[in-house]
Amino acid sequence: MGPRKLLLASVVAMSFFLYMLHLASSEEVFADSADGPTAENPGEPWLSPGPQPWVVDVDDYGAAAANGDDTEAFLEAWRDACNSSENPSTFLVPEGKTYQLMPVSFHGPCRAASNTAMIRGTLEAPSNRSVWLDRGLQEWITFEGVDRLHVLGGGTLNGNGQQWWNNSCKALYFRRCTHLIVEDLEVRDSMQMHVAIAYSWNVLVSKLFITAPGWSPNTDGIHVSNSKEVAISDCAISTGDDCIAIVTGSMFVRITGISCGPGHGISIGSLGANNSWAHVSDVLVEKATLLGTTNGVRIKTWQGGHGYAERITFQDITMHNVTNPVPLRCVSAYAIRTGSGNGLGDVTK
């Protein structure tokens, strides 16, 4: 068996193993989503054993062939993986190579029963700001409308954000995705938000390493908006803004095992900008460690806004050298209701 066939065989085996592993874990992770962070009402798993996935390698479509723009090769490979058959598919970015990607959107719905984006190599954004400005774009890599999407592989996404830290752009953006898994990736120096999740449902995020300089503006680590049943665990985040921000329209969010710092801490909000109505509910933040951040855990709102933040639980939080461990900024137009276990266990400064 040649080296290429051996690589493809290993990818198939890994994908099948991850599907089987998710069967054992999905009920536990979302068992409590029906009634909030502590309920027990497991849903049915969405992955099941079946045919082995078909592997689509971006190199077979000309990626990295001329050390230039690989966007079209990635899009062509994604279209084939997405619409290959009714069996699972794997979209493979091989390790040991660097690929240049312009702003790109990978769209669903897909014909494939499930889709794995196996990112083993390095993806780099263009450093020329005109690429975005000329097209009026604010995201680098977007997955939209994809059901049963799994993004992993141990690779790196380099946003080349130094040119962007006074402007607005998101590195990795998931919009209107369901049954989404994102794990085992390094995302560094994003233009602004590193990983953004919006209008999505049933999301697992784990084992991400996210880093940007502590002085880089608006570089949120993970930003969640208008999404339900989101679990974020075992991530190391150091940025110039919130390590994790949960904003309006989000509910049933569990955050556990996070290492945060430097940065602005873990935040609910901001909520209510421009006198708007906003709401967040059923959020659990536990077993987090914050080191050298400006804030610890907080709920932040804009004056003049309306809405509520309810059933918010912070527990088992450890802080070292945190300037404002538990700031709570709110106005009378907001109803702030925390969970029954809203104490901060083992908090140190």
C-alpha angles and dihedrals in degrees: 000000000000124000093258094051089046090054092049092048091052091050091051091050093048093048092050091049091051091051091052091046092052090055089062095044108036096075091051096047096050099029092112103041096103096069102017136277096328104039123114113218111121119205126215117278115252098209125068135173113272143120117355114258122262111240120223112191116203090213089066087063095053101269116157090007097122102018090246138098110342097179099106092047090052092048093049091048091048092051091053093045093046095049101029100113141306089282125090117279135201122212103205128204103184123228125247095044138091120222126197114220129187117207103302139177123207106202135199165203093120131199091218115097089234136355129221120192102200105195108186100148132057124278117201129195119219113263092215108100092202089074088072100029095054091053099037092237129155103182132067106196118014130182110193134180096357120145121206095012121168118189117188144110111131094264130135133248110201111193096187085218101169090098091048108049092105093048138057122261135133122220104204115018127184114189128178094352124149130200089014125175122187117176148142099027136128115222116183140175096003119190086243125316110033100203121011125186118189136171090356135135135207099014130174119193119177145150096020121155108205122179141170132148115285090240096053109113125236094356098145113185100217121002119191123190134167092354135129134210099015123167119192118183146162098009129147112214130179117167145134095261138025114340087212127006123189110195139178123324094024124126140164094030122162121193118183140160097017124161109204130183151150097023142074097293130242115321143190100211153305087239132184104021115176092015091297130154115249138171139188125176145173100024124160121192114181144153093020127151120208120191125185096343125149091232135020117208118335150162111224129186139173121248109255095027124125135211138062147280109203140171092019113163126191115181141156094017120162119200132185123186093349114161098210108017100185112008114171114195115182142138132222093259089069128078107215112193122170128197125264090258096050097136120117107234120207095001114170132174 
